[in-house]
Amino acid sequence: MAINWYPGHMAKTKREIKEKLDLIDVVFEIIDARIPYSSKNMEIDELVKNKPRILIMSKVDLCDKVITDKWIDYYKKNGYKVVALDLINNPNLNLVFNETKKIKEELDQKRREKGLKERKLRALILGIPNVGKSTFINRLVGRKATNVGNKPGVTKNLEWIRINDDIELLDTPGILWPKLDNEEVALNLAAMMAIKEEILDNEEICIYVIKKMLKDYHDVITLRYNIKEENDIVIILDEIGKKIGAIRGGETDYEKVYNTVLKDLHAGYLGKITFDRDLPQ
Ligand SMILES: Nc1nc2c(ncn2[C@@H]2O[C@H](COP(=O)(O)OP(=O)(O)O)[C@@H](O)[C@H]2O)c(=O)[nH]1
Ligand SMILES: [Mg+2]
């Protein structure tokens, strides 16, 4: 499997994130609720160390809540503060602010003990591509927020945005590298568009999605595309082609089948799904 994260690139990304982290009191780590394992970069633990962290699960509107709730429990049991959000239709930011309030109180306490003045929490958003970092920033910032600008000496050239009386946010998120060591994880990431199609092609991703759906969400996919066949993937692709009108001159336009299935998946037309199912042992 081709991997686009060369060691040099990864080392540079790590260094940049470490530099940002030095200025930060709290990290919002964003993962995709449909792939709560695959979209989580485990090396973040080593980067963030003991800094307070809130795990934001985005796209809950698209996930299979029964399965994702197991992951939420799992992460909570492992010491995470978890907030699940639909950033598009119902971004309930109070869930986030309830957590940051507690963290701010602890920070204030520590600062008072040291004879320092209280100050706003400085926050950074971290996550692999396409998990909703920019959307989350936009939600937090809203329209009321004003840019507090550079603070010479403390923050170099970084821009801070005022969120409320408690928090200010670094305006650019830290982009973590996705993990590609495991083929299923890479396919999950590709299915949810967290890694580009240059790494895995549409055919491979689409066939993975169809097989996965037939296994875990059987009736949703068979009903949507009128699939009768259970095993032969070529027959299944032909059936889908027929259903979506992707037959030309008696031949299935497979490229169109791949694109349509993946578009339907992303739009939520294949139902609410979670592709990571088994919790780590
Ligand atoms: N349905 C849904 N889509 C979301 C949610 N959060 C982000 N998105 C979509 O996911 C895509 C990637 O979001 P973006 O903020 O650009 O991700 P980034 O690469 O991490 O900055 C965009 O099309 C967003 O509209 C969510 O909670 N629900
Ligand atoms: Mg972005």
PDB file of C-alpha atoms and ligand atoms in Angstrom:
ATOM      1  CA  MET A   1       0.000   0.000   0.000  1.00  0.00           C
ATOM      2  CA  ALA A   2       1.352   3.421  -0.968  1.00  0.00           C
ATOM      3  CA  ILE A   3       1.724   5.814   1.934  1.00  0.00           C
ATOM      4  CA  ASN A   4       1.841   9.561   1.502  1.00  0.00           C
ATOM      5  CA  TRP A   5       3.192  10.407   4.928  1.00  0.00           C
ATOM      6  CA  TYR A   6       6.929  10.298   4.498  1.00  0.00           C
ATOM      7  CA  PRO A   7       8.917  10.219   7.728  1.00  0.00           C
ATOM      8  CA  GLY A   8      10.354  13.685   7.040  1.00  0.00           C
ATOM      9  CA  HIS A   9       6.927  15.196   6.577  1.00  0.00           C
ATOM     10  CA  MET A  10       5.620  13.501   9.713  1.00  0.00           C
ATOM     11  CA  ALA A  11       8.573  14.705  11.785  1.00  0.00           C
ATOM     12  CA  LYS A  12       8.010  18.267  10.568  1.00  0.00           C
ATOM     13  CA  THR A  13       4.292  18.104  11.365  1.00  0.00           C
ATOM     14  CA  LYS A  14       5.059  16.778  14.836  1.00  0.00           C
ATOM     15  CA  ARG A  15       7.541  19.548  15.470  1.00  0.00           C
ATOM     16  CA  GLU A  16       5.071  22.215  14.379  1.00  0.00           C
ATOM     17  CA  ILE A  17       2.348  20.797  16.606  1.00  0.00           C
ATOM     18  CA  LYS A  18       4.737  20.597  19.571  1.00  0.00           C
ATOM     19  CA  GLU A  19       5.621  24.268  19.125  1.00  0.00           C
ATOM     20  CA  LYS A  20       1.954  25.213  19.121  1.00  0.00           C
ATOM     21  CA  LEU A  21       1.227  22.983  22.094  1.00  0.00           C
ATOM     22  CA  ASP A  22       3.725  24.874  24.216  1.00  0.00           C
ATOM     23  CA  LEU A  23       1.312  27.823  24.144  1.00  0.00           C
ATOM     24  CA  ILE A  24      -1.833  25.829  24.800  1.00  0.00           C
ATOM     25  CA  ASP A  25      -3.916  24.993  27.895  1.00  0.00           C
ATOM     26  CA  VAL A  26      -6.506  22.725  26.308  1.00  0.00           C
ATOM     27  CA  VAL A  27      -6.666  20.584  23.183  1.00  0.00           C
ATOM     28  CA  PHE A  28      -9.825  19.815  21.239  1.00  0.00           C
ATOM     29  CA  GLU A  29      -9.086  16.540  19.522  1.00  0.00           C
ATOM     30  CA  ILE A  30     -11.597  15.913  16.753  1.00  0.00           C
ATOM     31  CA  ILE A  31     -12.468  12.469  15.445  1.00  0.00           C
ATOM     32  CA  ASP A  32     -15.219  11.257  13.094  1.00  0.00           C
ATOM     33  CA  ALA A  33     -18.046   9.458  14.933  1.00  0.00           C
ATOM     34  CA  ARG A  34     -18.425   7.011  12.004  1.00  0.00           C
ATOM     35  CA  ILE A  35     -14.837   5.845  12.394  1.00  0.00           C
ATOM     36  CA  PRO A  36     -14.028   6.513  16.055  1.00  0.00           C
ATOM     37  CA  TYR A  37     -10.966   4.282  15.942  1.00  0.00           C
ATOM     38  CA  SER A  38      -9.642   4.806  12.421  1.00  0.00           C
ATOM     39  CA  SER A  39      -9.823   8.597  12.623  1.00  0.00           C
ATOM     40  CA  LYS A  40      -7.913   8.784  15.898  1.00  0.00           C
ATOM     41  CA  ASN A  41      -4.200   9.396  15.743  1.00  0.00           C
ATOM     42  CA  MET A  42      -2.699   7.499  18.672  1.00  0.00           C
ATOM     43  CA  GLU A  43       0.578   9.377  18.586  1.00  0.00           C
ATOM     44  CA  ILE A  44      -1.337  12.391  19.787  1.00  0.00           C
ATOM     45  CA  ASP A  45      -1.064  10.990  23.337  1.00  0.00           C
ATOM     46  CA  GLU A  46       2.682  11.342  23.205  1.00  0.00           C
ATOM     47  CA  LEU A  47       2.396  14.842  21.718  1.00  0.00           C
ATOM     48  CA  VAL A  48      -0.207  16.204  24.101  1.00  0.00           C
ATOM     49  CA  LYS A  49       1.122  14.436  27.202  1.00  0.00           C
ATOM     50  CA  ASN A  50      -0.730  15.641  30.294  1.00  0.00           C
ATOM     51  CA  LYS A  51      -2.442  18.638  28.766  1.00  0.00           C
ATOM     52  CA  PRO A  52      -6.209  18.724  29.325  1.00  0.00           C
ATOM     53  CA  ARG A  53      -7.923  17.334  26.270  1.00  0.00           C
ATOM     54  CA  ILE A  54     -11.492  17.103  25.065  1.00  0.00           C
ATOM     55  CA  LEU A  55     -12.340  14.477  22.497  1.00  0.00           C
ATOM     56  CA  ILE A  56     -14.879  15.900  20.061  1.00  0.00           C
ATOM     57  CA  MET A  57     -16.735  13.317  18.001  1.00  0.00           C
ATOM     58  CA  SER A  58     -18.063  15.118  14.939  1.00  0.00           C
ATOM     59  CA  LYS A  59     -20.693  13.912  12.465  1.00  0.00           C
ATOM     60  CA  VAL A  60     -22.877  12.149  15.043  1.00  0.00           C
ATOM     61  CA  ASP A  61     -25.778  12.865  12.707  1.00  0.00           C
ATOM     62  CA  LEU A  62     -24.263  10.362  10.269  1.00  0.00           C
ATOM     63  CA  CYS A  63     -23.167   7.657  12.699  1.00  0.00           C
ATOM     64  CA  ASP A  64     -24.817   4.513  14.037  1.00  0.00           C
ATOM     65  CA  LYS A  65     -25.408   5.699  17.599  1.00  0.00           C
ATOM     66  CA  VAL A  66     -25.640   2.195  19.073  1.00  0.00           C
ATOM     67  CA  ILE A  67     -22.119   1.380  17.951  1.00  0.00           C
ATOM     68  CA  THR A  68     -20.624   4.826  18.450  1.00  0.00           C
ATOM     69  CA  ASP A  69     -21.984   4.978  22.009  1.00  0.00           C
ATOM     70  CA  LYS A  70     -19.837   1.954  22.806  1.00  0.00           C
ATOM     71  CA  TRP A  71     -16.819   3.914  21.664  1.00  0.00           C
ATOM     72  CA  ILE A  72     -17.874   6.938  23.703  1.00  0.00           C
ATOM     73  CA  ASP A  73     -18.050   4.703  26.795  1.00  0.00           C
ATOM     74  CA  TYR A  74     -14.729   3.151  25.889  1.00  0.00           C
ATOM     75  CA  TYR A  75     -12.948   6.489  25.578  1.00  0.00           C
ATOM     76  CA  LYS A  76     -14.581   7.791  28.761  1.00  0.00           C
ATOM     77  CA  LYS A  77     -13.402   4.698  30.630  1.00  0.00           C
ATOM     78  CA  ASN A  78      -9.933   5.482  29.344  1.00  0.00           C
ATOM     79  CA  GLY A  79     -10.005   8.911  30.916  1.00  0.00           C
ATOM     80  CA  TYR A  80     -11.186  11.081  28.047  1.00  0.00           C
ATOM     81  CA  LYS A  81     -13.756  13.828  28.255  1.00  0.00           C
ATOM     82  CA  VAL A  82     -15.958  13.096  25.258  1.00  0.00           C
ATOM     83  CA  VAL A  83     -18.417  15.388  23.499  1.00  0.00           C
ATOM     84  CA  ALA A  84     -20.376  14.098  20.499  1.00  0.00           C
ATOM     85  CA  LEU A  85     -21.614  16.778  18.111  1.00  0.00           C
ATOM     86  CA  ASP A  86     -23.519  17.305  14.915  1.00  0.00           C
ATOM     87  CA  LEU A  87     -21.605  20.352  13.765  1.00  0.00           C
ATOM     88  CA  ILE A  88     -23.912  21.028  10.837  1.00  0.00           C
ATOM     89  CA  ASN A  89     -27.468  20.866  12.160  1.00  0.00           C
ATOM     90  CA  ASN A  90     -27.190  21.045  15.919  1.00  0.00           C
ATOM     91  CA  PRO A  91     -23.839  22.162  17.248  1.00  0.00           C
ATOM     92  CA  ASN A  92     -24.536  22.090  20.985  1.00  0.00           C
ATOM     93  CA  LEU A  93     -21.486  24.030  22.074  1.00  0.00           C
ATOM     94  CA  ASN A  94     -22.627  24.231  25.688  1.00  0.00           C
ATOM     95  CA  LEU A  95     -21.532  20.616  26.004  1.00  0.00           C
ATOM     96  CA  VAL A  96     -18.049  21.804  25.096  1.00  0.00           C
ATOM     97  CA  PHE A  97     -18.152  24.888  27.314  1.00  0.00           C
ATOM     98  CA  ASN A  98     -19.268  22.822  30.323  1.00  0.00           C
ATOM     99  CA  GLU A  99     -16.017  20.884  29.995  1.00  0.00           C
ATOM    100  CA  THR A 100     -13.802  23.901  29.359  1.00  0.00           C
ATOM    101  CA  LYS A 101     -15.274  25.682  32.376  1.00  0.00           C
ATOM    102  CA  LYS A 102     -13.981  22.930  34.667  1.00  0.00           C
ATOM    103  CA  ILE A 103     -10.576  23.040  33.033  1.00  0.00           C
ATOM    104  CA  LYS A 104     -10.431  26.827  33.372  1.00  0.00           C
ATOM    105  CA  GLU A 105     -11.278  26.638  37.077  1.00  0.00           C
ATOM    106  CA  GLU A 106      -8.364  24.250  37.629  1.00  0.00           C
ATOM    107  CA  LEU A 107      -6.002  26.469  35.647  1.00  0.00           C
ATOM    108  CA  ASP A 108      -7.147  29.582  37.533  1.00  0.00           C
ATOM    109  CA  GLN A 109      -6.585  27.800  40.830  1.00  0.00           C
ATOM    110  CA  LYS A 110      -3.043  26.850  39.846  1.00  0.00           C
ATOM    111  CA  ARG A 111      -2.299  30.366  38.646  1.00  0.00           C
ATOM    112  CA  ARG A 112      -3.604  31.921  41.864  1.00  0.00           C
ATOM    113  CA  GLU A 113      -1.408  29.586  43.886  1.00  0.00           C
ATOM    114  CA  LYS A 114       1.568  30.851  41.919  1.00  0.00           C
ATOM    115  CA  GLY A 115       0.482  34.452  42.438  1.00  0.00           C
ATOM    116  CA  LEU A 116      -0.417  34.851  38.770  1.00  0.00           C
ATOM    117  CA  LYS A 117      -3.451  36.593  37.346  1.00  0.00           C
ATOM    118  CA  GLU A 118      -6.274  34.538  35.882  1.00  0.00           C
ATOM    119  CA  ARG A 119      -6.434  34.428  32.117  1.00  0.00           C
ATOM    120  CA  LYS A 120      -8.393  32.835  29.302  1.00  0.00           C
ATOM    121  CA  LEU A 121      -7.825  29.233  28.364  1.00  0.00           C
ATOM    122  CA  ARG A 122      -5.790  28.929  25.193  1.00  0.00           C
ATOM    123  CA  ALA A 123      -7.167  26.219  22.973  1.00  0.00           C
ATOM    124  CA  LEU A 124      -5.918  24.328  19.925  1.00  0.00           C
ATOM    125  CA  ILE A 125      -7.875  22.077  17.601  1.00  0.00           C
ATOM    126  CA  LEU A 126      -6.169  18.914  16.411  1.00  0.00           C
ATOM    127  CA  GLY A 127      -7.275  16.150  14.068  1.00  0.00           C
ATOM    128  CA  ILE A 128      -6.623  14.249  10.864  1.00  0.00           C
ATOM    129  CA  PRO A 129      -7.971  15.694   7.579  1.00  0.00           C
ATOM    130  CA  ASN A 130     -11.718  16.034   6.982  1.00  0.00           C
ATOM    131  CA  VAL A 131     -12.933  15.313  10.522  1.00  0.00           C
ATOM    132  CA  GLY A 132     -14.533  18.768  10.846  1.00  0.00           C
ATOM    133  CA  LYS A 133     -11.781  20.978  12.254  1.00  0.00           C
ATOM    134  CA  SER A 134     -12.679  24.030  10.160  1.00  0.00           C
ATOM    135  CA  THR A 135     -16.387  23.526  10.745  1.00  0.00           C
ATOM    136  CA  PHE A 136     -15.808  23.320  14.488  1.00  0.00           C
ATOM    137  CA  ILE A 137     -13.708  26.497  14.431  1.00  0.00           C
ATOM    138  CA  ASN A 138     -16.459  28.286  12.528  1.00  0.00           C
ATOM    139  CA  ARG A 139     -19.049  27.089  15.027  1.00  0.00           C
ATOM    140  CA  LEU A 140     -16.993  28.215  17.999  1.00  0.00           C
ATOM    141  CA  VAL A 141     -16.178  31.552  16.477  1.00  0.00           C
ATOM    142  CA  GLY A 142     -19.647  32.294  15.164  1.00  0.00           C
ATOM    143  CA  ARG A 143     -20.336  35.867  14.122  1.00  0.00           C
ATOM    144  CA  LYS A 144     -19.858  37.646  17.415  1.00  0.00           C
ATOM    145  CA  ALA A 145     -16.266  36.689  17.917  1.00  0.00           C
ATOM    146  CA  THR A 146     -13.562  39.199  17.313  1.00  0.00           C
ATOM    147  CA  ASN A 147     -10.036  38.423  16.406  1.00  0.00           C
ATOM    148  CA  VAL A 148      -7.785  39.397  19.289  1.00  0.00           C
ATOM    149  CA  GLY A 149      -4.790  39.546  17.015  1.00  0.00           C
ATOM    150  CA  ASN A 150      -1.139  38.901  17.655  1.00  0.00           C
ATOM    151  CA  LYS A 151       0.312  39.022  21.103  1.00  0.00           C
ATOM    152  CA  PRO A 152       3.968  39.820  20.721  1.00  0.00           C
ATOM    153  CA  GLY A 153       6.318  37.904  22.941  1.00  0.00           C
ATOM    154  CA  VAL A 154       3.868  35.226  23.903  1.00  0.00           C
ATOM    155  CA  THR A 155       2.517  33.923  20.673  1.00  0.00           C
ATOM    156  CA  LYS A 156       4.893  34.945  17.894  1.00  0.00           C
ATOM    157  CA  ASN A 157       2.918  35.189  14.704  1.00  0.00           C
ATOM    158  CA  LEU A 158      -0.030  33.086  15.702  1.00  0.00           C
ATOM    159  CA  GLU A 159      -3.516  34.560  15.599  1.00  0.00           C
ATOM    160  CA  TRP A 160      -5.851  34.079  18.524  1.00  0.00           C
ATOM    161  CA  ILE A 161      -9.588  34.314  18.279  1.00  0.00           C
ATOM    162  CA  ARG A 162     -11.754  35.213  21.241  1.00  0.00           C
ATOM    163  CA  ILE A 163     -14.470  32.586  21.748  1.00  0.00           C
ATOM    164  CA  ASN A 164     -15.992  33.815  25.024  1.00  0.00           C
ATOM    165  CA  ASP A 165     -14.846  35.115  28.417  1.00  0.00           C
ATOM    166  CA  ASP A 166     -13.187  31.787  29.153  1.00  0.00           C
ATOM    167  CA  ILE A 167     -11.472  30.725  25.940  1.00  0.00           C
ATOM    168  CA  GLU A 168      -9.368  31.963  23.105  1.00  0.00           C
ATOM    169  CA  LEU A 169      -8.575  29.757  20.164  1.00  0.00           C
ATOM    170  CA  LEU A 170      -5.560  29.419  17.934  1.00  0.00           C
ATOM    171  CA  ASP A 171      -6.983  30.235  14.520  1.00  0.00           C
ATOM    172  CA  THR A 172      -5.286  27.435  12.569  1.00  0.00           C
ATOM    173  CA  PRO A 173      -5.805  23.833  13.624  1.00  0.00           C
ATOM    174  CA  GLY A 174      -3.050  21.275  13.861  1.00  0.00           C
ATOM    175  CA  ILE A 175      -3.424  18.657  11.159  1.00  0.00           C
ATOM    176  CA  LEU A 176      -2.471  15.202  12.316  1.00  0.00           C
ATOM    177  CA  TRP A 177      -1.422  12.448   9.940  1.00  0.00           C
ATOM    178  CA  PRO A 178      -3.850   9.564   9.518  1.00  0.00           C
ATOM    179  CA  LYS A 179      -2.684   6.090  10.410  1.00  0.00           C
ATOM    180  CA  LEU A 180      -2.215   3.897   7.390  1.00  0.00           C
ATOM    181  CA  ASP A 181      -0.452   0.882   8.811  1.00  0.00           C
ATOM    182  CA  ASN A 182      -3.520  -1.304   8.864  1.00  0.00           C
ATOM    183  CA  GLU A 183      -5.410  -1.957   5.640  1.00  0.00           C
ATOM    184  CA  GLU A 184      -8.898  -1.893   7.142  1.00  0.00           C
ATOM    185  CA  VAL A 185      -8.146   1.390   8.878  1.00  0.00           C
ATOM    186  CA  ALA A 186      -6.850   2.866   5.621  1.00  0.00           C
ATOM    187  CA  LEU A 187      -9.992   1.708   3.819  1.00  0.00           C
ATOM    188  CA  ASN A 188     -12.214   3.195   6.523  1.00  0.00           C
ATOM    189  CA  LEU A 189     -10.353   6.488   6.224  1.00  0.00           C
ATOM    190  CA  ALA A 190     -10.635   6.436   2.451  1.00  0.00           C
ATOM    191  CA  ALA A 191     -14.335   5.567   2.633  1.00  0.00           C
ATOM    192  CA  MET A 192     -14.901   8.653   4.798  1.00  0.00           C
ATOM    193  CA  MET A 193     -12.596  10.804   2.668  1.00  0.00           C
ATOM    194  CA  ALA A 194      -9.967  11.331   5.321  1.00  0.00           C
ATOM    195  CA  ILE A 195      -7.288  10.172   2.912  1.00  0.00           C
ATOM    196  CA  LYS A 196      -7.175  10.998  -0.745  1.00  0.00           C
ATOM    197  CA  GLU A 197      -8.096   8.775  -3.604  1.00  0.00           C
ATOM    198  CA  GLU A 198      -4.515   8.734  -4.837  1.00  0.00           C
ATOM    199  CA  ILE A 199      -3.725   6.312  -2.044  1.00  0.00           C
ATOM    200  CA  LEU A 200      -6.506   3.857  -2.698  1.00  0.00           C
ATOM    201  CA  ASP A 201      -8.589   3.939  -5.863  1.00  0.00           C
ATOM    202  CA  ASN A 202     -12.326   4.379  -6.032  1.00  0.00           C
ATOM    203  CA  GLU A 203     -12.878   0.794  -7.114  1.00  0.00           C
ATOM    204  CA  GLU A 204     -11.111  -0.632  -4.102  1.00  0.00           C
ATOM    205  CA  ILE A 205     -12.823   1.774  -1.701  1.00  0.00           C
ATOM    206  CA  CYS A 206     -16.274   1.199  -3.183  1.00  0.00           C
ATOM    207  CA  ILE A 207     -16.013  -2.580  -3.160  1.00  0.00           C
ATOM    208  CA  TYR A 208     -14.882  -2.399   0.453  1.00  0.00           C
ATOM    209  CA  VAL A 209     -17.885  -0.219   1.309  1.00  0.00           C
ATOM    210  CA  ILE A 210     -20.337  -2.549  -0.438  1.00  0.00           C
ATOM    211  CA  LYS A 211     -18.946  -5.645   1.304  1.00  0.00           C
ATOM    212  CA  LYS A 212     -18.878  -3.872   4.643  1.00  0.00           C
ATOM    213  CA  MET A 213     -22.467  -2.703   4.204  1.00  0.00           C
ATOM    214  CA  LEU A 214     -23.631  -6.178   3.148  1.00  0.00           C
ATOM    215  CA  LYS A 215     -22.092  -7.534   6.329  1.00  0.00           C
ATOM    216  CA  ASP A 216     -23.122  -4.900   8.864  1.00  0.00           C
ATOM    217  CA  TYR A 217     -26.009  -2.957   7.262  1.00  0.00           C
ATOM    218  CA  HIS A 218     -27.317  -5.588   4.884  1.00  0.00           C
ATOM    219  CA  ASP A 219     -30.898  -4.464   4.329  1.00  0.00           C
ATOM    220  CA  VAL A 220     -30.041  -0.790   3.918  1.00  0.00           C
ATOM    221  CA  ILE A 221     -27.797  -1.390   0.933  1.00  0.00           C
ATOM    222  CA  THR A 222     -29.777  -4.211  -0.678  1.00  0.00           C
ATOM    223  CA  LEU A 223     -32.990  -2.176  -0.525  1.00  0.00           C
ATOM    224  CA  ARG A 224     -31.403   1.021  -1.783  1.00  0.00           C
ATOM    225  CA  TYR A 225     -29.833  -0.579  -4.865  1.00  0.00           C
ATOM    226  CA  ASN A 226     -32.148  -3.524  -5.337  1.00  0.00           C
ATOM    227  CA  ILE A 227     -29.354  -6.027  -4.774  1.00  0.00           C
ATOM    228  CA  LYS A 228     -30.331  -9.717  -4.950  1.00  0.00           C
ATOM    229  CA  GLU A 229     -26.902 -11.282  -5.324  1.00  0.00           C
ATOM    230  CA  GLU A 230     -25.029 -12.059  -2.089  1.00  0.00           C
ATOM    231  CA  ASN A 231     -21.511 -12.997  -3.175  1.00  0.00           C
ATOM    232  CA  ASP A 232     -20.340 -12.204  -6.684  1.00  0.00           C
ATOM    233  CA  ILE A 233     -19.166  -8.594  -6.526  1.00  0.00           C
ATOM    234  CA  VAL A 234     -19.329  -8.085 -10.313  1.00  0.00           C
ATOM    235  CA  ILE A 235     -22.981  -9.129 -10.351  1.00  0.00           C
ATOM    236  CA  ILE A 236     -23.613  -6.826  -7.385  1.00  0.00           C
ATOM    237  CA  LEU A 237     -21.969  -3.902  -9.196  1.00  0.00           C
ATOM    238  CA  ASP A 238     -24.082  -4.679 -12.286  1.00  0.00           C
ATOM    239  CA  GLU A 239     -27.230  -4.726 -10.155  1.00  0.00           C
ATOM    240  CA  ILE A 240     -26.334  -1.355  -8.653  1.00  0.00           C
ATOM    241  CA  GLY A 241     -25.548  -0.042 -12.162  1.00  0.00           C
ATOM    242  CA  LYS A 242     -28.982  -1.091 -13.326  1.00  0.00           C
ATOM    243  CA  LYS A 243     -30.681   0.532 -10.359  1.00  0.00           C
ATOM    244  CA  ILE A 244     -28.880   3.871 -10.669  1.00  0.00           C
ATOM    245  CA  GLY A 245     -29.039   4.006 -14.488  1.00  0.00           C
ATOM    246  CA  ALA A 246     -25.341   3.437 -15.082  1.00  0.00           C
ATOM    247  CA  ILE A 247     -25.655   1.062 -18.035  1.00  0.00           C
ATOM    248  CA  ARG A 248     -24.367   2.211 -21.411  1.00  0.00           C
ATOM    249  CA  GLY A 249     -24.702   0.074 -24.535  1.00  0.00           C
ATOM    250  CA  GLY A 250     -25.472  -2.913 -22.356  1.00  0.00           C
ATOM    251  CA  GLU A 251     -22.297  -2.392 -20.279  1.00  0.00           C
ATOM    252  CA  THR A 252     -22.110  -1.215 -16.682  1.00  0.00           C
ATOM    253  CA  ASP A 253     -20.316   2.093 -16.222  1.00  0.00           C
ATOM    254  CA  TYR A 254     -18.388   0.937 -13.155  1.00  0.00           C
ATOM    255  CA  GLU A 255     -16.766   4.292 -12.540  1.00  0.00           C
ATOM    256  CA  LYS A 256     -20.231   5.797 -12.199  1.00  0.00           C
ATOM    257  CA  VAL A 257     -21.259   3.015  -9.806  1.00  0.00           C
ATOM    258  CA  TYR A 258     -18.213   3.658  -7.602  1.00  0.00           C
ATOM    259  CA  ASN A 259     -18.802   7.409  -7.538  1.00  0.00           C
ATOM    260  CA  THR A 260     -22.514   7.108  -6.832  1.00  0.00           C
ATOM    261  CA  VAL A 261     -22.127   4.615  -3.986  1.00  0.00           C
ATOM    262  CA  LEU A 262     -19.431   6.717  -2.320  1.00  0.00           C
ATOM    263  CA  LYS A 263     -21.441   9.917  -2.778  1.00  0.00           C
ATOM    264  CA  ASP A 264     -24.507   8.219  -1.295  1.00  0.00           C
ATOM    265  CA  LEU A 265     -22.435   7.016   1.653  1.00  0.00           C
ATOM    266  CA  HIS A 266     -21.082  10.502   2.364  1.00  0.00           C
ATOM    267  CA  ALA A 267     -24.500  12.113   2.032  1.00  0.00           C
ATOM    268  CA  GLY A 268     -25.974   9.682   4.547  1.00  0.00           C
ATOM    269  CA  TYR A 269     -28.237   7.988   1.956  1.00  0.00           C
ATOM    270  CA  LEU A 270     -26.884   4.614   3.047  1.00  0.00           C
ATOM    271  CA  GLY A 271     -28.205   5.284   6.512  1.00  0.00           C
ATOM    272  CA  LYS A 272     -26.481   6.035   9.760  1.00  0.00           C
ATOM    273  CA  ILE A 273     -23.356   3.916   9.843  1.00  0.00           C
ATOM    274  CA  THR A 274     -20.296   3.313  11.978  1.00  0.00           C
ATOM    275  CA  PHE A 275     -17.508   1.392  10.295  1.00  0.00           C
ATOM    276  CA  ASP A 276     -15.268   0.799  13.320  1.00  0.00           C
ATOM    277  CA  ARG A 277     -17.134  -1.827  15.277  1.00  0.00           C
ATOM    278  CA  ASP A 278     -14.847  -3.884  17.485  1.00  0.00           C
ATOM    279  CA  LEU A 279     -13.424  -2.180  20.539  1.00  0.00           C
ATOM    280  CA  PRO A 280      -9.703  -2.718  21.192  1.00  0.00           C
ATOM    281  CA  GLN A 281      -9.077  -5.759  23.372  1.00  0.00           C
TER     282      GLN A 281
HETATM  283  N1  LIG B   1     -23.030  15.795   8.480  1.00  0.00           N
HETATM  284  C1  LIG B   1     -22.000  16.403   9.059  1.00  0.00           C
HETATM  285  N2  LIG B   1     -20.999  16.877   8.300  1.00  0.00           N
HETATM  286  C2  LIG B   1     -19.963  17.488   8.908  1.00  0.00           C
HETATM  287  C3  LIG B   1     -19.903  17.643  10.315  1.00  0.00           C
HETATM  288  N3  LIG B   1     -18.744  18.276  10.607  1.00  0.00           N
HETATM  289  C4  LIG B   1     -18.129  18.516   9.429  1.00  0.00           C
HETATM  290  N4  LIG B   1     -18.860  18.049   8.392  1.00  0.00           N
HETATM  291  C5  LIG B   1     -18.507  18.074   6.962  1.00  0.00           C
HETATM  292  O1  LIG B   1     -17.293  17.359   6.804  1.00  0.00           O
HETATM  293  C6  LIG B   1     -16.501  17.936   5.767  1.00  0.00           C
HETATM  294  C7  LIG B   1     -15.119  18.260   6.294  1.00  0.00           C
HETATM  295  O2  LIG B   1     -15.224  19.285   7.281  1.00  0.00           O
HETATM  296  P1  LIG B   1     -14.021  20.306   7.541  1.00  0.00           P
HETATM  297  O3  LIG B   1     -14.456  21.198   8.648  1.00  0.00           O
HETATM  298  O4  LIG B   1     -13.594  20.950   6.269  1.00  0.00           O
HETATM  299  O5  LIG B   1     -12.890  19.309   8.024  1.00  0.00           O
HETATM  300  P2  LIG B   1     -11.332  19.606   8.294  1.00  0.00           P
HETATM  301  O6  LIG B   1     -10.584  19.084   7.114  1.00  0.00           O
HETATM  302  O7  LIG B   1     -11.011  18.815   9.521  1.00  0.00           O
HETATM  303  O8  LIG B   1     -11.168  21.084   8.499  1.00  0.00           O
HETATM  304  C8  LIG B   1     -17.263  19.152   5.284  1.00  0.00           C
HETATM  305  O9  LIG B   1     -17.984  18.796   4.137  1.00  0.00           O
HETATM  306  C9  LIG B   1     -18.206  19.458   6.444  1.00  0.00           C
HETATM  307  O10 LIG B   1     -19.376  20.106   6.036  1.00  0.00           O
HETATM  308  C10 LIG B   1     -20.990  17.111  11.113  1.00  0.00           C
HETATM  309  O11 LIG B   1     -21.023  17.162  12.355  1.00  0.00           O
HETATM  310  N5  LIG B   1     -22.008  16.515  10.431  1.00  0.00           N
HETATM  311 MG    MG B   2      -9.949  22.461   7.397  1.00  0.00          MG
END
